Structure formats: structure tokens, C-alpha cells
Coordinates of C-alpha atoms in Angstrom, one line a residue:
M1 CA -15.1 -8.3 -15.9
T2 CA -12.8 -5.3 -16.2
Q3 CA -11.3 -3.3 -13.4
A4 CA -13.6 -0.5 -14.1
T5 CA -16.7 -2.6 -13.4
H6 CA -15.6 -3.7 -10.0
E7 CA -17.2 -2.0 -7.0
H8 CA -14.3 -0.2 -5.4
I9 CA -13.0 1.8 -2.4
L10 CA -10.7 4.8 -2.3
I11 CA -8.0 4.8 0.4
I12 CA -6.7 8.3 1.1
D13 CA -3.1 8.1 2.3
F14 CA -1.8 10.5 4.9
G15 CA 1.6 9.0 5.0
S16 CA 1.3 6.0 7.3
Q17 CA 3.9 3.3 6.9
V18 CA 1.1 0.7 7.0
T19 CA -1.4 2.2 4.6
Q20 CA -0.8 -0.7 2.2
L21 CA -2.0 -3.1 4.9
I22 CA -5.3 -1.3 4.8
A23 CA -5.5 -2.1 1.1
R24 CA -4.5 -5.7 1.8
R25 CA -7.3 -6.1 4.3
V26 CA -9.8 -4.6 1.9
R27 CA -8.7 -6.9 -0.9
E28 CA -8.8 -9.9 1.4
A29 CA -12.5 -9.1 1.8
G30 CA -12.8 -9.5 -1.9
V31 CA -13.1 -5.8 -2.7
Y32 CA -11.0 -3.8 -5.2
C33 CA -9.4 -0.6 -3.8
E34 CA -6.9 2.0 -4.8
V35 CA -4.5 4.0 -2.6
H36 CA -4.0 7.7 -3.5
P37 CA -2.2 10.4 -1.5
Y38 CA -4.4 13.0 0.2
N39 CA -3.0 15.8 -2.1
R40 CA -4.2 13.9 -5.2
A41 CA -7.4 12.5 -3.9
Q42 CA -9.6 15.3 -5.3
A43 CA -8.1 15.0 -8.7
V44 CA -8.8 11.2 -8.6
L45 CA -12.5 11.9 -7.8
D46 CA -12.7 14.6 -10.4
A47 CA -11.4 12.1 -13.0
G48 CA -14.4 9.9 -12.4
F49 CA -13.2 7.4 -9.7
D50 CA -16.5 6.7 -8.1
P51 CA -15.9 5.0 -4.7
K52 CA -18.5 3.1 -2.8
A53 CA -16.7 3.9 0.4
I54 CA -13.6 5.8 1.6
I55 CA -11.0 5.0 4.1
L56 CA -8.7 7.7 5.6
S57 CA -5.4 6.3 6.7
G58 CA -3.1 7.1 9.6
G59 CA -0.1 9.4 9.2
P60 CA 3.0 10.9 10.9
A61 CA 1.8 14.5 11.0
S62 CA -0.1 16.4 13.7
V63 CA -3.4 17.9 12.7
C64 CA -2.6 20.7 15.2
D65 CA 0.3 21.9 12.9
A66 CA -0.3 24.6 10.3
G67 CA -0.5 23.1 6.8
S68 CA -0.9 19.5 8.0
P69 CA -2.7 17.2 5.6
R70 CA -6.4 17.2 5.1
A71 CA -8.9 15.1 3.2
P72 CA -10.7 16.8 0.4
Q73 CA -13.8 18.3 2.0
A74 CA -15.9 16.8 -0.8
V75 CA -15.4 13.3 0.5
F76 CA -17.7 14.1 3.5
E77 CA -20.4 15.2 1.1
L78 CA -20.4 12.1 -1.2
G79 CA -22.9 10.2 0.9
V80 CA -20.7 7.1 1.1
P81 CA -19.5 5.4 4.2
I82 CA -16.1 6.5 5.7
L83 CA -13.7 4.7 7.9
A84 CA -11.2 7.0 9.5
I85 CA -8.1 5.5 11.2
C86 CA -5.9 7.3 13.7
Y87 CA -4.7 10.5 11.9
G88 CA -7.7 9.9 9.6
Q89 CA -10.0 10.2 12.7
Q90 CA -8.2 13.3 13.8
T91 CA -8.5 15.2 10.5
L92 CA -12.1 14.1 10.1
A93 CA -12.9 15.4 13.5
T94 CA -11.2 18.7 12.8
Q95 CA -12.7 19.1 9.4
L96 CA -16.2 18.4 10.7
G97 CA -16.0 20.8 13.6
G98 CA -14.5 18.7 16.4
V99 CA -11.4 19.4 18.4
V100 CA -8.0 17.7 18.4
E101 CA -5.3 18.5 21.0
S102 CA -1.6 17.7 21.4
G103 CA 0.1 17.3 24.8
H104 CA -1.9 14.3 26.0
A105 CA -0.4 11.0 26.8
A106 CA 1.0 9.5 23.5
E107 CA 0.5 5.8 22.9
F108 CA 2.6 3.3 20.9
G109 CA 1.8 -0.3 21.5
R110 CA -1.0 -2.5 22.8
A111 CA -4.1 -1.1 24.5
D112 CA -7.5 -2.4 25.5
V113 CA -10.7 -0.8 24.3
E114 CA -13.9 -1.1 26.3
I115 CA -17.1 -1.3 24.3
L116 CA -19.7 1.1 25.6
A117 CA -22.4 1.0 22.9
P118 CA -23.3 -1.0 19.8
S119 CA -22.0 -0.1 16.3
A120 CA -22.3 -1.6 12.9
L121 CA -18.6 -1.5 12.7
F122 CA -18.1 -4.3 15.3
D123 CA -21.4 -6.0 15.0
G124 CA -20.9 -9.7 15.5
V125 CA -17.3 -9.1 16.5
W126 CA -17.3 -7.2 19.9
E127 CA -19.9 -7.1 22.6
I128 CA -20.9 -4.3 24.9
G129 CA -19.0 -4.4 28.1
G130 CA -16.2 -6.4 26.6
R131 CA -12.5 -5.4 26.5
Y132 CA -10.5 -6.1 23.4
P133 CA -6.8 -5.7 22.5
V134 CA -5.9 -3.2 19.8
W135 CA -2.7 -1.4 18.5
M136 CA -2.3 2.3 19.2
S137 CA 0.2 4.7 17.6
H138 CA -0.6 8.3 18.1
G139 CA 0.6 11.5 19.8
D140 CA -2.6 13.7 19.5
R141 CA -6.1 12.8 20.3
V142 CA -9.7 14.0 19.7
T143 CA -11.0 15.9 22.7
Q144 CA -14.4 17.0 21.3
L145 CA -16.4 15.1 18.7
P146 CA -18.2 16.8 15.8
D147 CA -22.0 17.1 15.9
G148 CA -23.7 13.8 15.2
F149 CA -20.9 11.6 16.6
S150 CA -21.1 9.5 19.7
V151 CA -18.6 7.4 21.6
K152 CA -18.7 3.6 21.1
A153 CA -15.5 2.6 22.8
T154 CA -12.8 4.0 25.0
S155 CA -9.3 3.1 26.1
E156 CA -7.1 4.4 28.9
N157 CA -5.6 7.2 26.8
A158 CA -8.1 7.5 24.0
P159 CA -11.5 8.6 25.3
F160 CA -12.9 8.4 21.8
A161 CA -11.2 5.2 20.7
V162 CA -14.2 4.4 18.6
A163 CA -16.6 7.2 17.7
T164 CA -19.2 7.0 15.0
D165 CA -22.0 8.8 13.2
E166 CA -24.2 5.8 12.4
A167 CA -26.7 7.9 10.4
R168 CA -24.0 9.2 8.0
R169 CA -22.1 5.9 8.2
F170 CA -18.9 7.7 9.4
Y171 CA -16.8 5.4 11.6
T172 CA -13.6 6.6 13.3
V173 CA -11.1 4.6 15.3
M174 CA -8.0 5.8 17.2
F175 CA -6.3 2.4 16.8
H176 CA -5.0 0.6 13.7
P177 CA -7.3 -2.2 12.7
E178 CA -5.1 -3.0 9.6
V179 CA -2.2 -4.5 11.6
V180 CA -2.0 -8.0 13.0
H181 CA -1.5 -6.6 16.5
T182 CA -5.2 -5.7 16.5
P183 CA -6.4 -9.3 16.4
D184 CA -10.0 -8.5 15.3
G185 CA -9.0 -5.7 13.0
S186 CA -9.5 -7.6 9.7
K187 CA -13.0 -8.5 10.9
L188 CA -13.8 -4.8 11.5
I189 CA -12.6 -3.8 8.1
H190 CA -14.6 -6.7 6.6
N191 CA -17.7 -5.4 8.4
F192 CA -17.1 -1.9 7.0
V193 CA -16.6 -2.9 3.3
R194 CA -19.1 -5.8 3.1
K195 CA -21.8 -5.0 5.6
I196 CA -21.8 -1.2 6.0
A197 CA -20.8 -0.3 2.5
G198 CA -22.6 -3.3 1.1
L199 CA -20.0 -4.2 -1.5
R200 CA -20.4 -7.6 -3.1
G201 CA -16.8 -8.7 -2.9
D202 CA -16.4 -9.6 -6.5
W203 CA -12.6 -9.0 -6.8
T204 CA -10.2 -11.9 -6.6
M205 CA -6.6 -12.6 -7.4
A206 CA -7.7 -14.6 -10.4
A207 CA -9.6 -11.5 -11.7
F208 CA -6.4 -9.4 -11.0
R209 CA -4.3 -11.8 -13.1
E210 CA -6.7 -11.7 -16.1
E211 CA -7.1 -7.9 -15.9
A212 CA -3.3 -7.4 -15.4
I213 CA -2.6 -9.4 -18.6
E214 CA -5.2 -7.4 -20.5
R215 CA -3.7 -4.0 -19.2
I216 CA -0.1 -5.1 -20.1
R217 CA -1.1 -6.0 -23.6
A218 CA -2.9 -2.7 -24.1
Q219 CA -0.1 -0.7 -22.6
V220 CA 2.8 -2.4 -24.4
G221 CA 1.3 -3.0 -27.8
T222 CA 4.0 -4.1 -30.1
S223 CA 6.9 -2.7 -28.1
K224 CA 9.5 -4.8 -26.4
V225 CA 10.0 -5.0 -22.7
I226 CA 13.2 -5.4 -20.6
C227 CA 12.4 -7.0 -17.2
G228 CA 15.0 -6.7 -14.4
L229 CA 15.1 -10.2 -12.9
S230 CA 16.6 -11.1 -9.6
G231 CA 15.2 -14.6 -9.2
G232 CA 13.2 -13.5 -6.1
V233 CA 9.5 -13.9 -5.8
D234 CA 8.6 -10.4 -6.8
S235 CA 10.5 -10.0 -10.1
S236 CA 9.8 -13.7 -11.0
V237 CA 6.0 -13.2 -10.7
A238 CA 6.3 -9.9 -12.7
A239 CA 8.3 -11.7 -15.4
V240 CA 6.0 -14.7 -15.7
L241 CA 2.9 -12.4 -15.8
I242 CA 4.3 -10.2 -18.5
H243 CA 5.4 -13.2 -20.5
E244 CA 1.9 -14.6 -20.4
A245 CA 0.7 -11.2 -21.8
I246 CA 3.2 -10.5 -24.5
G247 CA 5.3 -13.6 -25.0
D248 CA 8.7 -13.1 -26.6
Q249 CA 8.3 -9.4 -26.7
L250 CA 9.8 -9.7 -23.2
T251 CA 13.5 -10.1 -22.5
C252 CA 14.6 -10.7 -18.9
V253 CA 17.9 -9.3 -17.8
Y254 CA 19.5 -11.1 -14.8
V255 CA 22.3 -9.0 -13.4
D256 CA 24.8 -11.2 -11.6
H257 CA 26.4 -8.6 -9.2
G258 CA 28.6 -11.1 -7.4
L259 CA 26.6 -10.9 -4.2
M260 CA 24.4 -13.9 -4.7
R261 CA 24.6 -17.2 -2.7
A262 CA 26.7 -20.0 -4.3
G263 CA 24.9 -21.6 -7.2
E264 CA 21.9 -19.3 -7.2
S265 CA 22.7 -17.6 -10.5
D266 CA 22.8 -21.0 -12.3
Q267 CA 19.4 -21.9 -10.7
V268 CA 17.8 -18.6 -11.9
V269 CA 19.2 -18.9 -15.4
S270 CA 18.1 -22.6 -15.7
L271 CA 14.6 -21.9 -14.3
F272 CA 13.8 -19.0 -16.7
R273 CA 15.5 -20.3 -19.8
D274 CA 14.7 -24.0 -19.6
H275 CA 11.4 -24.2 -17.6
Y276 CA 9.6 -20.9 -18.5
N277 CA 11.2 -20.5 -21.9
I278 CA 11.6 -16.8 -21.4
P279 CA 14.3 -15.0 -23.4
L280 CA 17.0 -14.2 -20.8
I281 CA 20.2 -12.2 -20.8
H282 CA 22.7 -13.3 -18.1
A283 CA 24.8 -10.2 -17.4
D284 CA 27.8 -11.1 -15.3
E285 CA 28.7 -7.7 -13.9
S286 CA 30.2 -8.9 -10.6
A287 CA 33.5 -7.1 -11.1
R288 CA 31.8 -3.9 -12.0
F289 CA 29.5 -4.0 -8.9
L290 CA 32.2 -5.1 -6.4
G291 CA 34.6 -2.5 -7.8
A292 CA 32.1 0.3 -7.3
L293 CA 31.3 -0.8 -3.8
A294 CA 35.0 -1.2 -2.7
G295 CA 35.7 1.1 0.2
V296 CA 32.1 2.3 0.6
S297 CA 30.8 1.8 4.1
D298 CA 27.7 3.9 4.3
P299 CA 24.6 1.7 3.7
E300 CA 22.5 4.4 2.0
T301 CA 25.4 5.1 -0.4
K302 CA 25.8 1.4 -1.1
R303 CA 22.1 1.1 -2.0
K304 CA 22.1 4.1 -4.3
T305 CA 25.3 2.9 -6.0
I306 CA 23.7 -0.5 -6.6
G307 CA 20.5 1.1 -7.9
K308 CA 22.4 3.3 -10.4
L309 CA 24.5 0.4 -11.6
F310 CA 21.4 -1.8 -12.2
I311 CA 19.8 0.9 -14.3
D312 CA 23.1 1.4 -16.3
V313 CA 23.2 -2.3 -17.1
F314 CA 19.5 -2.5 -18.0
E315 CA 19.9 0.4 -20.4
E316 CA 22.9 -1.2 -22.0
K317 CA 21.1 -4.5 -22.5
A318 CA 18.0 -2.6 -23.8
R319 CA 20.2 -1.2 -26.6
M320 CA 21.4 -4.7 -27.4
V321 CA 17.8 -6.0 -27.7
G322 CA 16.7 -3.0 -29.7
G323 CA 13.3 -1.4 -29.6
A324 CA 12.7 -1.9 -25.9
G325 CA 10.1 0.7 -24.8
F326 CA 9.6 -0.4 -21.3
L327 CA 11.5 -1.4 -18.2
A328 CA 9.7 -3.7 -15.9
Q329 CA 10.5 -4.8 -12.3
G330 CA 8.7 -6.5 -9.5
T331 CA 9.1 -5.0 -6.0
L332 CA 7.9 -6.1 -2.6
Y333 CA 5.7 -3.4 -1.4
P334 CA 7.4 -2.9 2.0
D335 CA 10.5 -1.8 -0.1
V336 CA 8.4 0.9 -1.7
I337 CA 7.0 2.0 1.6
E338 CA 10.4 2.2 3.2
S339 CA 12.0 3.9 0.2
V340 CA 9.6 6.6 -0.9
S341 CA 6.0 7.6 -0.2
F342 CA 3.3 6.0 -2.4
D343 CA 2.7 7.9 -5.6
G344 CA 3.9 11.2 -4.1
G345 CA 2.3 10.9 -0.7
P346 CA 3.7 12.3 2.6
S347 CA 5.3 9.2 4.2
V348 CA 8.8 9.4 5.5
T349 CA 11.8 7.5 3.9
I350 CA 13.2 4.8 6.2
K351 CA 15.9 3.6 3.8
S352 CA 16.4 3.6 0.1
H353 CA 16.0 0.1 -1.4
H354 CA 18.2 -0.1 -4.5
N355 CA 15.3 -0.8 -6.9
V356 CA 13.1 2.0 -5.6
G357 CA 14.8 4.8 -3.8
G358 CA 18.1 3.8 -5.2
R359 CA 17.1 4.6 -8.8
P360 CA 18.6 7.6 -10.5
E361 CA 16.9 10.9 -10.3
R362 CA 15.7 10.8 -13.9
M363 CA 13.5 7.8 -13.0

């Protein structure tokens, strides 16, 4: 089964630092999903991405500000279920005729929601009259619901903590069900994707592995690939996966920058050369890195310096290999989130990790 044949969900990203956790919860429910920034979502739909449901993420902006992000109006007319989280709830309410206001009590942290009425969203999870812990993070709040919506749960500072239009299958929450601080959040997302949207749950990590190998082979063809290898989990998984796809067309480059723990470099080289039998270049560049960092005290400058040097070394080794058409790397997703918004989205940079935000401008 190819990626295209999986039932799938579109997650529209408004810049939340935890949008990828939404994707993780959806995938844990066995459902394939893709995250796209709000300003590219319409193009994704126009290109033929046919979601069985849509999730609107949180975000740092205020819907009360001029020019703040909005979902494509078309998503409300597709006839598919929508789950709107935090900022997603606010923009949905605004776009469908409700009212959102600033100046009310902001919340960041734990809150308790009280269940007032039944909803398919928390069927089998929460009971009417019960109080349940959730995680809030918002400055604005909905003060008037759009037509067709009713309140299902409230909290002390969120009178519309859960508001739904059950007929249209639109479900909005002021809290963040994707984070572990909302203990039942994953169950709510599971309800949405499996019960409300009715998706089969036919996506697995085994399927991902097979499809990733197929895509790598198709993309690379007969070219060679240079993989930046650190010995950590992320780059190691990427290297092994690529090697399964294209064999010795892959050459790993391990850059020894002089900042590793004692003996680690020998372990990395031995593992990949002797155990995995992957072609490996061990580039001892410790003097180069330590020299460039000498006297540098600003952490952001250090990270960008390291990022530039890594790319310089990879390009040099690519010329040695000859015919390398691709540079591969494996990156822990929190590094991407902290460094730069996902695929051009609106999230705010926290710090530049060397292999993401620390890369040269041309990349």
C-alpha cells in the first residue's frame, strides 16, 4: 500500500510549538497525516490532497490582530470533520461568525473542565458532570459562538472550553489535547480520527518504513548520497534507512568536531563500518571547529558557526566521493520546531540548532 492510498488527515499549522505533537497523536491512532502551514493549505488542497478530516492547530498570534492567520475558508465547506484547538478554535469561531475578544484572563497551565453535555468527541472518555484536568495556553477567548454551536464543557476562564456543532462534525477545544499535561487528550484525538471521522487506522511504522524506502529509491535514482552522521539516534536511523534503499550509493560522513565524549568517535566508526557495512568517511576536523569557536561566547553564534562548518565539510567530502546529488541528515523534530517554523509556517524561533537553523542561507 502506497502513501497515496492511506486515508489521511490534514493538520493546518498556525505556528504552535506543539503542532507536531498533534501529528504524533494522530499517527499513534494508526492514521496518516500531514502538517502544512495555514498559508499553504489551500494550495495543498488544490493539488489534490483529499483529507478525510482536518485539524486546526494552536498558534502564538491573536485573531483580534489585523492580518492574523486564518484557515482557508474552503475547509469549512468540504463536509469533513474538523477539530480546532486553541487558536484553531478562535479562528474557526471568527470565520464562521462568532466573536473572539482579548483582555480576558489569560491562562497558561493546568485547568479543570466541567462537562455540561454529551459529545462524540469525549464519548466513552468523559462523563456529564465530571471535572477533568487539561492544559490551557491562551490569551484570547471566544465570547460568542457561531450559529449551530453549543457549549459542551467550561472551565474557570474558558466559558467555551469545548464547543461543538455535532451536525457538521465541527469540534473546538480551548485546551491542548495533544500534550501529555491533558491526560485524556490522546483519547479525545483517537475519538476524533477513528470514531468521528471513521478512519480505518491502516497506517503503521512498518508501512512508513516500506514506503520511505520506495520514495528514497524513486527520488535518488542512480545518484549518490552523502549522509551527515553524528552517531545519534536520528542520523543513525536515517543512514540505515537510506542504506536499505540504495545500498552503496550512500556514503556517510562522520565529522569529528572534537566535542564528543571520550571514545565515542571510535564507537560510531566501528558500528557503521563493521556492523552495518556502510561506506563511511571519518573526517577529523577537531582543530578546525575548535579554532573557529575560540573566543566565541554567544550561543546563537556558536550554533551558526558549527552549522556552517558542517556544511563546508560535507561539501568537501561530496567532491571527494564524486557524483553526490543529495545531502541527507536525520533531525529530531523538536530541533526543527525550535529552530525554524515547519515548512514556512508562522512559529517563532526559540534557538537555532546547528543542523537546522544553523545551516547557511543558501540551504
